[in-house]
PDB file of C-alpha atoms in Angstrom:
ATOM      1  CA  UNK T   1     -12.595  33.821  -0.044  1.00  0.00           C
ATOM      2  CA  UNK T   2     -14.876  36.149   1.709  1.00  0.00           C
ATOM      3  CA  UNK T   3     -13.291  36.535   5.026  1.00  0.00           C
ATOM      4  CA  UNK T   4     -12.191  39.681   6.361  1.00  0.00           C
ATOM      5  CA  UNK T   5      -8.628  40.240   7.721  1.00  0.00           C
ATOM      6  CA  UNK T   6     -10.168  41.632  11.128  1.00  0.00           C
ATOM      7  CA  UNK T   7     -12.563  38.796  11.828  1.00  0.00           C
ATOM      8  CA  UNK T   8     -11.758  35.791  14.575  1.00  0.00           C
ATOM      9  CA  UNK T   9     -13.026  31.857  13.235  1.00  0.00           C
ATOM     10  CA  UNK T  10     -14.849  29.566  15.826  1.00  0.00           C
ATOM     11  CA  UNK T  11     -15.496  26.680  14.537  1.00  0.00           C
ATOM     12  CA  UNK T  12     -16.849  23.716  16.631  1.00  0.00           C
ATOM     13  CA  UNK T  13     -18.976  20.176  15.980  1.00  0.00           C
ATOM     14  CA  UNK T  14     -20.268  17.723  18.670  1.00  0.00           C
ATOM     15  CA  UNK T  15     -23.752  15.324  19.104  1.00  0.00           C
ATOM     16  CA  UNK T  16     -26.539  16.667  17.828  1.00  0.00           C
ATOM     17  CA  UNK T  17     -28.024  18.078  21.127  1.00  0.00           C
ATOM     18  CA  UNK T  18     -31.064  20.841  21.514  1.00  0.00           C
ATOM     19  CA  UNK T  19     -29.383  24.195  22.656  1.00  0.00           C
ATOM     20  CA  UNK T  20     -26.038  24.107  20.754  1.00  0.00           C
ATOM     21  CA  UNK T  21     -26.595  27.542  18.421  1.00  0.00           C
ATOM     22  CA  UNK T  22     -27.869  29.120  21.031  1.00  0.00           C
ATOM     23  CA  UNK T  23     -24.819  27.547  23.500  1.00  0.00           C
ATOM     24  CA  UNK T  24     -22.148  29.233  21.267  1.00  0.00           C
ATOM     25  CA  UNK T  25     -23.927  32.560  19.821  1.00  0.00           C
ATOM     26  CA  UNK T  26     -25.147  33.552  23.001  1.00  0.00           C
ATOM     27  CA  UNK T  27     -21.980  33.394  24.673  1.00  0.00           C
ATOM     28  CA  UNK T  28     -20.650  35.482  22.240  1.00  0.00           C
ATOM     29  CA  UNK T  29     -23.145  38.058  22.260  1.00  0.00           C
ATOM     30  CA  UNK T  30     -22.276  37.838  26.362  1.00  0.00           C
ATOM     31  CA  UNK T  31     -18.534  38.810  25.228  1.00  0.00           C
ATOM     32  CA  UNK T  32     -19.599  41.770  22.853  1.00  0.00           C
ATOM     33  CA  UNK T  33     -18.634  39.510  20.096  1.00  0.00           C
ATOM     34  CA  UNK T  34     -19.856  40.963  16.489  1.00  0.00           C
ATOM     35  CA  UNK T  35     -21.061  37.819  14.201  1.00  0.00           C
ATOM     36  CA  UNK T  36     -19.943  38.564  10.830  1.00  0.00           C
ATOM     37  CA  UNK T  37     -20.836  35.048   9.364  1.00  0.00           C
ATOM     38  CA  UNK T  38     -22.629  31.800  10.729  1.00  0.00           C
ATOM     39  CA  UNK T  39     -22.939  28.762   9.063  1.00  0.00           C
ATOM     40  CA  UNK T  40     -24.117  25.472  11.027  1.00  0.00           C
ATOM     41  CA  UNK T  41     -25.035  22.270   9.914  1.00  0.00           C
ATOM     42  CA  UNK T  42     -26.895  19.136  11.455  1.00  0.00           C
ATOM     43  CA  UNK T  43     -26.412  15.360  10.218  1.00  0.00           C
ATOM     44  CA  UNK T  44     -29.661  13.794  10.989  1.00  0.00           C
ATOM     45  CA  UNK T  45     -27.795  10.193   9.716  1.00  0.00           C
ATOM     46  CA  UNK T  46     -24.579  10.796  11.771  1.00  0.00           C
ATOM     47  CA  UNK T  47     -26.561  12.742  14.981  1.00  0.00           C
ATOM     48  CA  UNK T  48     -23.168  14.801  14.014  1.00  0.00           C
ATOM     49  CA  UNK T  49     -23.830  19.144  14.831  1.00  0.00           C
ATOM     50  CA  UNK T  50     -21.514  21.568  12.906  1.00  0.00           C
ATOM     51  CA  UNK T  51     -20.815  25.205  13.546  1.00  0.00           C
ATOM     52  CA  UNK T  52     -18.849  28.050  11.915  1.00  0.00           C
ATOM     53  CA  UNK T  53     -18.909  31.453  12.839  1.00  0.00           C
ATOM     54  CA  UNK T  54     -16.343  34.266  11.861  1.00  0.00           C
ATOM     55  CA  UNK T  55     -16.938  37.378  14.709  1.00  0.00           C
ATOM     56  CA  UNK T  56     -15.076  40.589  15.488  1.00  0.00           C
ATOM     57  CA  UNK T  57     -13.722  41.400  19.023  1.00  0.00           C
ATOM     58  CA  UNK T  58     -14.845  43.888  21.402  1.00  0.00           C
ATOM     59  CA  UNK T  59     -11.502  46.186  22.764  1.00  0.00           C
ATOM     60  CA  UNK T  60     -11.642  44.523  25.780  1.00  0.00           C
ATOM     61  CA  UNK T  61     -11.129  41.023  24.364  1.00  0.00           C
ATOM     62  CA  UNK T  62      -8.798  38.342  26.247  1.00  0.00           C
ATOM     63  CA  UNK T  63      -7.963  35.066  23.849  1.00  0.00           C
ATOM     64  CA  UNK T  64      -7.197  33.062  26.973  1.00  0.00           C
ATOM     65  CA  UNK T  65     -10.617  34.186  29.113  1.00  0.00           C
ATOM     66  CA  UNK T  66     -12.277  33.415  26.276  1.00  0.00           C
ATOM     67  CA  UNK T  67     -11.375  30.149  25.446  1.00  0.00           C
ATOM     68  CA  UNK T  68     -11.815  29.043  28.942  1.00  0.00           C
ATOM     69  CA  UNK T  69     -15.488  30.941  28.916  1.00  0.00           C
ATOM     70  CA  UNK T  70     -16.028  28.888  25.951  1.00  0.00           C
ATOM     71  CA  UNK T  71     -15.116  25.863  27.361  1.00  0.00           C
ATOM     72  CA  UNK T  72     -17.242  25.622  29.778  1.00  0.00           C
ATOM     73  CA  UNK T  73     -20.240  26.817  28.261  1.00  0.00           C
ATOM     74  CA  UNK T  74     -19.961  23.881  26.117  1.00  0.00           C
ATOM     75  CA  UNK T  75     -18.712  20.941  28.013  1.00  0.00           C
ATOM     76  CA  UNK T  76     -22.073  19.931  28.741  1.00  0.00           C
ATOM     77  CA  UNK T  77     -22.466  19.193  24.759  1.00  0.00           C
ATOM     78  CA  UNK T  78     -19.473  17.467  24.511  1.00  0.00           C
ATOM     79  CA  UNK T  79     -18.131  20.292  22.063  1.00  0.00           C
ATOM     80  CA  UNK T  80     -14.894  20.268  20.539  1.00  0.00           C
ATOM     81  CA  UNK T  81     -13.885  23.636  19.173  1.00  0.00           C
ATOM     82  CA  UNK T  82     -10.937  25.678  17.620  1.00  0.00           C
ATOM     83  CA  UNK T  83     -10.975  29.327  17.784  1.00  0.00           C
ATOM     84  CA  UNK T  84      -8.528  30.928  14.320  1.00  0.00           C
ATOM     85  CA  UNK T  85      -7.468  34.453  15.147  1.00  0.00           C
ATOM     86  CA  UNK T  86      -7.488  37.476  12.369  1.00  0.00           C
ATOM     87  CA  UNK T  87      -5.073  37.403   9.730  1.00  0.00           C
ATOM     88  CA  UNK T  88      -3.356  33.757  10.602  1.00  0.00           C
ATOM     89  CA  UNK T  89      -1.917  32.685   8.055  1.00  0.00           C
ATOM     90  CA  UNK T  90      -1.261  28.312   8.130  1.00  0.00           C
ATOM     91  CA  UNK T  91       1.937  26.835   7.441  1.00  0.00           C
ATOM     92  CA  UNK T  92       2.080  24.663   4.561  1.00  0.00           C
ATOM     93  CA  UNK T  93       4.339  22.327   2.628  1.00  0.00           C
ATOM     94  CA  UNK T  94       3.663  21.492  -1.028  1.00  0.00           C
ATOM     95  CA  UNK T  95       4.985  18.291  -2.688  1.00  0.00           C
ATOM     96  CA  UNK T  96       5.840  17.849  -6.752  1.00  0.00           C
ATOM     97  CA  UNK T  97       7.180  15.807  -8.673  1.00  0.00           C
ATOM     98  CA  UNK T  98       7.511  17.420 -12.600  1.00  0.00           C
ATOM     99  CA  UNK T  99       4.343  18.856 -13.160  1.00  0.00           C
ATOM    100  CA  UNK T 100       4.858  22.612 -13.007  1.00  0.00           C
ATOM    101  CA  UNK T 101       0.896  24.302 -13.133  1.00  0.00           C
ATOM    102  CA  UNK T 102      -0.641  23.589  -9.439  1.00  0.00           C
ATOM    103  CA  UNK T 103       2.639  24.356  -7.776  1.00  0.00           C
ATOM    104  CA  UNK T 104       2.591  27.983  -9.938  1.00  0.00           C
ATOM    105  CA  UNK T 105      -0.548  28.433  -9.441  1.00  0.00           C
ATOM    106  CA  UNK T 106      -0.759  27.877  -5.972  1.00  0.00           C
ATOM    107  CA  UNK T 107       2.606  30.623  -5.138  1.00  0.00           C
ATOM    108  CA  UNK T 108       0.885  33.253  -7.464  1.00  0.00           C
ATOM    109  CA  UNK T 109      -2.425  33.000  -5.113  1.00  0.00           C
ATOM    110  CA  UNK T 110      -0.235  33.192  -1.986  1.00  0.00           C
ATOM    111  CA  UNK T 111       1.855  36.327  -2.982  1.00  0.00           C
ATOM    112  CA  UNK T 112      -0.972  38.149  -4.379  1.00  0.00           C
ATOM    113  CA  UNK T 113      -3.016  37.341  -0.837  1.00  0.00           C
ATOM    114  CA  UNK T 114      -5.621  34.772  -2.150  1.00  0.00           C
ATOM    115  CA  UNK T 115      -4.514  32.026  -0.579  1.00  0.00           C
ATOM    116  CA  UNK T 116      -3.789  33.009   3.587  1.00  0.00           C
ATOM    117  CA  UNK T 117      -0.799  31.054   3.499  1.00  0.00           C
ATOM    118  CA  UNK T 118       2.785  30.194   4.080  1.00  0.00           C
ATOM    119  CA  UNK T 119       4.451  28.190   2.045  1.00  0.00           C
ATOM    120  CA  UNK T 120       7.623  27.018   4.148  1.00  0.00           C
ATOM    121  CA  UNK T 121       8.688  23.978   2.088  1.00  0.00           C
ATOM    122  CA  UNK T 122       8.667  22.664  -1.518  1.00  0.00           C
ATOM    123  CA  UNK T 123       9.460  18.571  -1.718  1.00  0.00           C
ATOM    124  CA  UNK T 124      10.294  16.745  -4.876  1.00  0.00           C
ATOM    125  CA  UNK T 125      11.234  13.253  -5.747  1.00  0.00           C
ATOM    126  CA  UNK T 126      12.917  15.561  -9.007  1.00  0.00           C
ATOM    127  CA  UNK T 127      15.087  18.526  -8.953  1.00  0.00           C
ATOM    128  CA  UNK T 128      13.127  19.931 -11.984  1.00  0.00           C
ATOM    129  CA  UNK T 129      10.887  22.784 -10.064  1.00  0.00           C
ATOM    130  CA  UNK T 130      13.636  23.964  -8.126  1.00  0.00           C
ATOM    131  CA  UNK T 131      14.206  27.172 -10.244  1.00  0.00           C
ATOM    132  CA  UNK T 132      10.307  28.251  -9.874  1.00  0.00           C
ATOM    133  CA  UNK T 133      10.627  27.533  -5.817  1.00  0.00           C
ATOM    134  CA  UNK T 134      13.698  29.784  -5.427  1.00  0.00           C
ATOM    135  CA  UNK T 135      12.366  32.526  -7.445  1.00  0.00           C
ATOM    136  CA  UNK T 136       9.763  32.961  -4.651  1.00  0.00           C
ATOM    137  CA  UNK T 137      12.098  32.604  -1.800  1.00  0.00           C
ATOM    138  CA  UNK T 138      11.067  28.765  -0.608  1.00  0.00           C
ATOM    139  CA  UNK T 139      13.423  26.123   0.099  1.00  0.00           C
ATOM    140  CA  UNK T 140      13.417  23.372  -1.953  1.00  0.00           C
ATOM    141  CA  UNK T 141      14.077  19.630  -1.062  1.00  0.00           C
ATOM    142  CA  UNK T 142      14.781  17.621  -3.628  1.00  0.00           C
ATOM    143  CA  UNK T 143      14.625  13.631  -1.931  1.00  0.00           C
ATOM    144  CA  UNK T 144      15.276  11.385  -4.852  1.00  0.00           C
ATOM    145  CA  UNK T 145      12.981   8.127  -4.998  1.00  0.00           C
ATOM    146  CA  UNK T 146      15.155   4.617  -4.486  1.00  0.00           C
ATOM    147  CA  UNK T 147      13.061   1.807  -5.215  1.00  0.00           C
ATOM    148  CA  UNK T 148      14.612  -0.410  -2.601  1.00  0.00           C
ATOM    149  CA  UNK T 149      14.688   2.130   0.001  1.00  0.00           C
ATOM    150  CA  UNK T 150      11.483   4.063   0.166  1.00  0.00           C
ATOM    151  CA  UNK T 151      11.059   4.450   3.704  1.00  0.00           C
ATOM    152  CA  UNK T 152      14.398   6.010   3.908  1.00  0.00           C
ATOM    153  CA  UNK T 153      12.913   9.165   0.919  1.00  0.00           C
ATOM    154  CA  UNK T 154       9.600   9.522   3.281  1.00  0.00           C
ATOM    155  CA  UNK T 155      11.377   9.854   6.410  1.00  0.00           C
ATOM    156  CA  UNK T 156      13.354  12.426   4.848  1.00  0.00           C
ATOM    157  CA  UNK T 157       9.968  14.182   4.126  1.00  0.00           C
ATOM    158  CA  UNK T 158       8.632  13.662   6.924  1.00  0.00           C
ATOM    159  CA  UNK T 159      11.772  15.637   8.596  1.00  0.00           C
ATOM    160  CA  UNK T 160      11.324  18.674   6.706  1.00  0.00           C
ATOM    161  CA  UNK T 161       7.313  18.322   7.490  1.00  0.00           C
ATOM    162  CA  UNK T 162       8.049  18.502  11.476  1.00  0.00           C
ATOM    163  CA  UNK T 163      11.087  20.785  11.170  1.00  0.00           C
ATOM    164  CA  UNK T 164       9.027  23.320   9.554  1.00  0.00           C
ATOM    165  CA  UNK T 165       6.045  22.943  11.739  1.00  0.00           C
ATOM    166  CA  UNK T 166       3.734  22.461   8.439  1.00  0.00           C
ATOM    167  CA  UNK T 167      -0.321  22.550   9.598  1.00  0.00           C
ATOM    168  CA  UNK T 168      -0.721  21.360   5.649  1.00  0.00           C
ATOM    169  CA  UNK T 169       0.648  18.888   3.399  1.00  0.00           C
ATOM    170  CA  UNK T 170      -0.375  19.709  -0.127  1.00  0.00           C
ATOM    171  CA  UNK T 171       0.524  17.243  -2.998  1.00  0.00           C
ATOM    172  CA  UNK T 172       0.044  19.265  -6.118  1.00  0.00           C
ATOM    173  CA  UNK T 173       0.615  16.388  -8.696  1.00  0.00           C
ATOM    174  CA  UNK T 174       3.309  14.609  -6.454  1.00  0.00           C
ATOM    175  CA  UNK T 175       3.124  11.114  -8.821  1.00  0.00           C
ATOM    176  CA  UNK T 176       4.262   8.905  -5.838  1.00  0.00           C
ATOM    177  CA  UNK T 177       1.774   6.448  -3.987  1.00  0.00           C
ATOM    178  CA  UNK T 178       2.676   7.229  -0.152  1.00  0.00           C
ATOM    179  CA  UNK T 179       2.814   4.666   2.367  1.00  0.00           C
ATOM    180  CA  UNK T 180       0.356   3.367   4.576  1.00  0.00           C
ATOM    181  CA  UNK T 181       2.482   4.846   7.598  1.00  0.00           C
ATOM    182  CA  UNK T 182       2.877   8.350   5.938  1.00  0.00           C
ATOM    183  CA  UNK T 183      -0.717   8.091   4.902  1.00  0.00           C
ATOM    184  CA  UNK T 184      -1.978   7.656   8.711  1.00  0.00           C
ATOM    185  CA  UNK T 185       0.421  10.520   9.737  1.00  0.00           C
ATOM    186  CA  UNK T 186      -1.287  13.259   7.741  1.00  0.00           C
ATOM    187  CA  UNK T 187      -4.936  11.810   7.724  1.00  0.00           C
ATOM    188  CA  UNK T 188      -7.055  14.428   7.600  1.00  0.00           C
ATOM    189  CA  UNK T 189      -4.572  17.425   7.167  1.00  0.00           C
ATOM    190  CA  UNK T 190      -2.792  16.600   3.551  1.00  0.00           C
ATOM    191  CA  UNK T 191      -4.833  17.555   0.631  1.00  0.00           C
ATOM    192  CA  UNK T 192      -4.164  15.467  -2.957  1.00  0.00           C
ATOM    193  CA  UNK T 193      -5.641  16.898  -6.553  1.00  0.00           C
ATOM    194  CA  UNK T 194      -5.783  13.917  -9.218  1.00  0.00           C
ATOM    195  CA  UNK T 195      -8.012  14.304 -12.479  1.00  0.00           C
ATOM    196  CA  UNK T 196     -11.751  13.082 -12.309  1.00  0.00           C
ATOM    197  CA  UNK T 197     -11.260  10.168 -15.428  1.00  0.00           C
ATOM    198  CA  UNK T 198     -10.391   7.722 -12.312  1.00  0.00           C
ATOM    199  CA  UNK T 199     -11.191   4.804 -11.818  1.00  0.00           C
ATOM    200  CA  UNK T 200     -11.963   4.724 -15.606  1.00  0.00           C
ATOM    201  CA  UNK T 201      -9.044   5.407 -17.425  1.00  0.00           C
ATOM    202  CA  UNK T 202      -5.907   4.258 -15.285  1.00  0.00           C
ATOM    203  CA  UNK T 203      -2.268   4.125 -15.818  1.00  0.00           C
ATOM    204  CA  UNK T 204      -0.400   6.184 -18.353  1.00  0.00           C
ATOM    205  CA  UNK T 205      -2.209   8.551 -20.402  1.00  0.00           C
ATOM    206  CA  UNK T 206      -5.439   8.932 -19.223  1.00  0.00           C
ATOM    207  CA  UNK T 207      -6.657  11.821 -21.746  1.00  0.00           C
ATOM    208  CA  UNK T 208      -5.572   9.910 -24.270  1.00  0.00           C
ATOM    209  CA  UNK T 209      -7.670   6.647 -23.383  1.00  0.00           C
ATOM    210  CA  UNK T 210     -10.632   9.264 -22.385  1.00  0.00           C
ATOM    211  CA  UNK T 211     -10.262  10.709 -26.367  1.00  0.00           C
ATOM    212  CA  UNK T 212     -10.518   7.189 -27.662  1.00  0.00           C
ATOM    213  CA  UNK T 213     -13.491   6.333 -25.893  1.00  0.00           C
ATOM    214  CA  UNK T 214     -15.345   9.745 -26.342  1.00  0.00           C
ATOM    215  CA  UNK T 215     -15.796  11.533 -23.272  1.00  0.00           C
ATOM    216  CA  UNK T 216     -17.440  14.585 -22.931  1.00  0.00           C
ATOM    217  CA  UNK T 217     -16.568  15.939 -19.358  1.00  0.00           C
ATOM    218  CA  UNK T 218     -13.377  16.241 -17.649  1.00  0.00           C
ATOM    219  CA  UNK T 219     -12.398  17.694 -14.375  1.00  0.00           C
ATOM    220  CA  UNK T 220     -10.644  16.977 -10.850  1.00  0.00           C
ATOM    221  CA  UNK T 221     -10.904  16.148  -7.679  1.00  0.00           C
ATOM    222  CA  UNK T 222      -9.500  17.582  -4.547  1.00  0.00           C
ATOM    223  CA  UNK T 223      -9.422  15.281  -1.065  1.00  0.00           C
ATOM    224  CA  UNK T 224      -7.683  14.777   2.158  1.00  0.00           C
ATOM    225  CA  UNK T 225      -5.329  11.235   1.783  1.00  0.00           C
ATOM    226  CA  UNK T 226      -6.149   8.625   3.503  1.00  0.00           C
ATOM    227  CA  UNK T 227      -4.968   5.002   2.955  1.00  0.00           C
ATOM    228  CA  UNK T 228      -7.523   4.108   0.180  1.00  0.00           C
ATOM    229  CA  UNK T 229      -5.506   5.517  -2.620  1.00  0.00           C
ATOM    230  CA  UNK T 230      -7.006   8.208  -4.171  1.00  0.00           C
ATOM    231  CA  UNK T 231     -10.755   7.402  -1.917  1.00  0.00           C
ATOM    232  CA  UNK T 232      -9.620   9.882   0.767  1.00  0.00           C
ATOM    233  CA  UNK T 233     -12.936  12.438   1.828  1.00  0.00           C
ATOM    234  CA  UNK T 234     -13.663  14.673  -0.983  1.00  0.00           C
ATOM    235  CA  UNK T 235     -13.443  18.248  -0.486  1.00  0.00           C
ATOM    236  CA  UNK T 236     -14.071  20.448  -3.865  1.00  0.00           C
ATOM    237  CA  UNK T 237     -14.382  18.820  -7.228  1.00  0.00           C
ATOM    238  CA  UNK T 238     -14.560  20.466 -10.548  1.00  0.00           C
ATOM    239  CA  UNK T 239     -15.738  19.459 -14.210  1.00  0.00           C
ATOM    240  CA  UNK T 240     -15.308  21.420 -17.897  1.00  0.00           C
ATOM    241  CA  UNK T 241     -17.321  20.181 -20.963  1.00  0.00           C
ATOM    242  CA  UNK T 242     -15.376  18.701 -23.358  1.00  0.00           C
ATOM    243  CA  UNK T 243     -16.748  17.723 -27.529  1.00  0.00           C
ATOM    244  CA  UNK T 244     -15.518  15.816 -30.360  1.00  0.00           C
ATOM    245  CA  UNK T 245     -13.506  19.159 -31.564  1.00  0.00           C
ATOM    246  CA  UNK T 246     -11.514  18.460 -28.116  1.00  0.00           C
ATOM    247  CA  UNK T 247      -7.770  16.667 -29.004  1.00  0.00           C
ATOM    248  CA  UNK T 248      -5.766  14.755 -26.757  1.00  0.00           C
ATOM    249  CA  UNK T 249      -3.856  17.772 -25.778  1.00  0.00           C
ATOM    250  CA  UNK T 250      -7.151  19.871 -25.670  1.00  0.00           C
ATOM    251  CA  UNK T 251      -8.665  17.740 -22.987  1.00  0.00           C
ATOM    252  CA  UNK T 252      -5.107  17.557 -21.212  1.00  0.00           C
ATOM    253  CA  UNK T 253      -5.002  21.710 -21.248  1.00  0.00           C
ATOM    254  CA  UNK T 254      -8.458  21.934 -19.904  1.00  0.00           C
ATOM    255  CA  UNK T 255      -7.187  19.285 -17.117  1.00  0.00           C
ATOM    256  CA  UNK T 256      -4.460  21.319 -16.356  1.00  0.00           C
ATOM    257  CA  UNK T 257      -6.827  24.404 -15.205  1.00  0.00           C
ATOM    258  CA  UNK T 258      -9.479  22.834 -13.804  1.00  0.00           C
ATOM    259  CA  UNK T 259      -6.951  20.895 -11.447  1.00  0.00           C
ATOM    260  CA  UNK T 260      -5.799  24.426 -10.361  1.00  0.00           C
ATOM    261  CA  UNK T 261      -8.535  25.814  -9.593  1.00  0.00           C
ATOM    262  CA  UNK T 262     -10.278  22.795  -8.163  1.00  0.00           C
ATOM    263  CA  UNK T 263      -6.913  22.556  -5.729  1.00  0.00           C
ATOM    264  CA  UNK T 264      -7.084  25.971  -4.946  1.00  0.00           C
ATOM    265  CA  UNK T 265     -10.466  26.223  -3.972  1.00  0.00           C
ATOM    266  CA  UNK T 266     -10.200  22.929  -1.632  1.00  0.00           C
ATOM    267  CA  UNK T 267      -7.149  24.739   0.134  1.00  0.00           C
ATOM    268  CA  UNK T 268      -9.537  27.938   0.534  1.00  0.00           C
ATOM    269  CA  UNK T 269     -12.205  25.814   2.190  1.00  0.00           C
ATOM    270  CA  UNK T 270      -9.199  23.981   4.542  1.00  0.00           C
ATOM    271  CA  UNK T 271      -7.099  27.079   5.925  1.00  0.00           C
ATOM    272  CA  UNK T 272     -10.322  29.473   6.370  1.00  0.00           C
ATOM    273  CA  UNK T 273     -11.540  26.358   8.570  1.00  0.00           C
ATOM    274  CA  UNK T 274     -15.018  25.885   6.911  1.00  0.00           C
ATOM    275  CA  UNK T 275     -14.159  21.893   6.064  1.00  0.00           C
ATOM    276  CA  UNK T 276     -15.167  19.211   9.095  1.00  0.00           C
ATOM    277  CA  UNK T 277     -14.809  15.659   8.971  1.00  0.00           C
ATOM    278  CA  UNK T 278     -17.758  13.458   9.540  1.00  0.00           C
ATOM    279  CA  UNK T 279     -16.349   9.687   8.860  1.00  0.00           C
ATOM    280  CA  UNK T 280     -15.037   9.458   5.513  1.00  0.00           C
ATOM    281  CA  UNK T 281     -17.449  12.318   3.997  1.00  0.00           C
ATOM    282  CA  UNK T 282     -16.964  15.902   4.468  1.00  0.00           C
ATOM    283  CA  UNK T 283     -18.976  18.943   5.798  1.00  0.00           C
ATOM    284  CA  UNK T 284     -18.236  22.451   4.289  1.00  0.00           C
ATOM    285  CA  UNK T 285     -19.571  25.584   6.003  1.00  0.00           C
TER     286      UNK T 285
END
């Protein structure tokens, strides 16, 4: 991540309209605001205009003048923005099942600063991960799946969700198909990692089938949930070259990491604000 600890994030998208760059820089220039970044974006198919700029504060700044500055600068444009101030860290609950190497990798990039983040919750439909949650000091909530009563385990998660006040709902190789009613409740704000031999190789052992027919790439992909199972807008995918020397377990090892670092990268892109949504496709700035 390239962002600096002192730097604000603006980051706004409305109708493609003539004047919107210089609608939002030169207000900020008018505020002594120091760009330190600017990325924009405009979707000639969608008429969709994306902005993200990371700035530095004069000593005079006031959050709450400036937001209402902002505001009306832009109303004429129809502008929604979100302003991120310097060294927020997002709120974020991750969800396992038994799989132990996104969920280890994603606490070692928190506590050594990588990842901006707080993890306040771990959920499991297993008590197996427990031990590596507590070691770093995060609850753990272990909600058992019952077959006849699965609106009863989600509402349970769904609990611990609001009671923590989670902006992000990470499931780092949580093996459960949600429901279309938990699904709609964190569109666009839970991210899911799954590995990249789908729709192809289905069901149980996918490496396996992927050996037997010959494969030579394998990789993942991470993207916000939506109710299309596992069709939810892409954010970061990944891929690693794989040969006839590769085993079963080979390609399953080389799975493993590139589903780490293909989550971790999609939950850089998400906290330091640089993903928008445009329909079922995303924009990253």
């Amino acid at each position: 991540m390239s962002r600096t600890p002192d730097t604000w994030i603006l980051t706004a998208d409305c109708p493609s309209l003539l004047g919107t760059v210089d609608a939002v820089t030169r207000y900020l220039f008018e505020q002594g605001c120091y760009v330190t970044e600017h990325h924009s974006f405009d979707d000639r198919l969608s008429s969709r205009f994306f902005i993200r700029i990371e700035f530095r504060q004069p000593d005079t700044f006031a959050e709450q003048e400036f937001r209402e500055g902002l505001a009306e600068r832009v109303a004429a444009f129809d502008m929604n923005f979100e302003l991120t101030p310097p060294n927020y860290r997002s709120k974020v609950v991750i969800m396992v099942s038994k799989a132990d190497h996104c969920l280890n990798d994603l606490l070692y990039r928190q506590r050594i600063g990588q990842l901006p983040m707080e993890v306040v919750a771990v959920v499991s439909n297993h008590p197996d991960l427990e031990p590596l949650a507590r070691w770093h000091g995060i609850p753990y909530h272990h909600f058992a799946l019952d077959p006849h009563d699965k609106a009863g385990q989600e509402r349970k998660v769904w609990q611990v969700i609001e009671e923590t006040g989670a902006e992000l709902v990470i499931l780092a190789r949580y093996m459960q198909v949600l429901s279309p009613e938990l699904c709609r409740k964190l569109d666009g704000w839970a991210i899911n990692i799954h590995h990249s031999l789908l729709p192809g190789f289905k069901g149980a052992k996918p490496y396996h089938q992927a050996y037997q027919k010959g494969v030579k790439l394998v990789g993942a992909t991470a993207h916000y949930i939506n109710n299309d199972l596992d069709e939810g807008p892409i954010i970061a995918q990944g891929v690693e070259p794989v040969d006839h020397t590769d085993y079963p377990e080979d390609l399953i090892a080389k799975g493993r990491d590139i589903e780490c670092l293909t989550l971790a990268k999609a939950i850089g892109f998400h906290i330091e604000r640089r993903v928008f949504l445009n329909a079922n496709r995303t924009v990253i700035l």
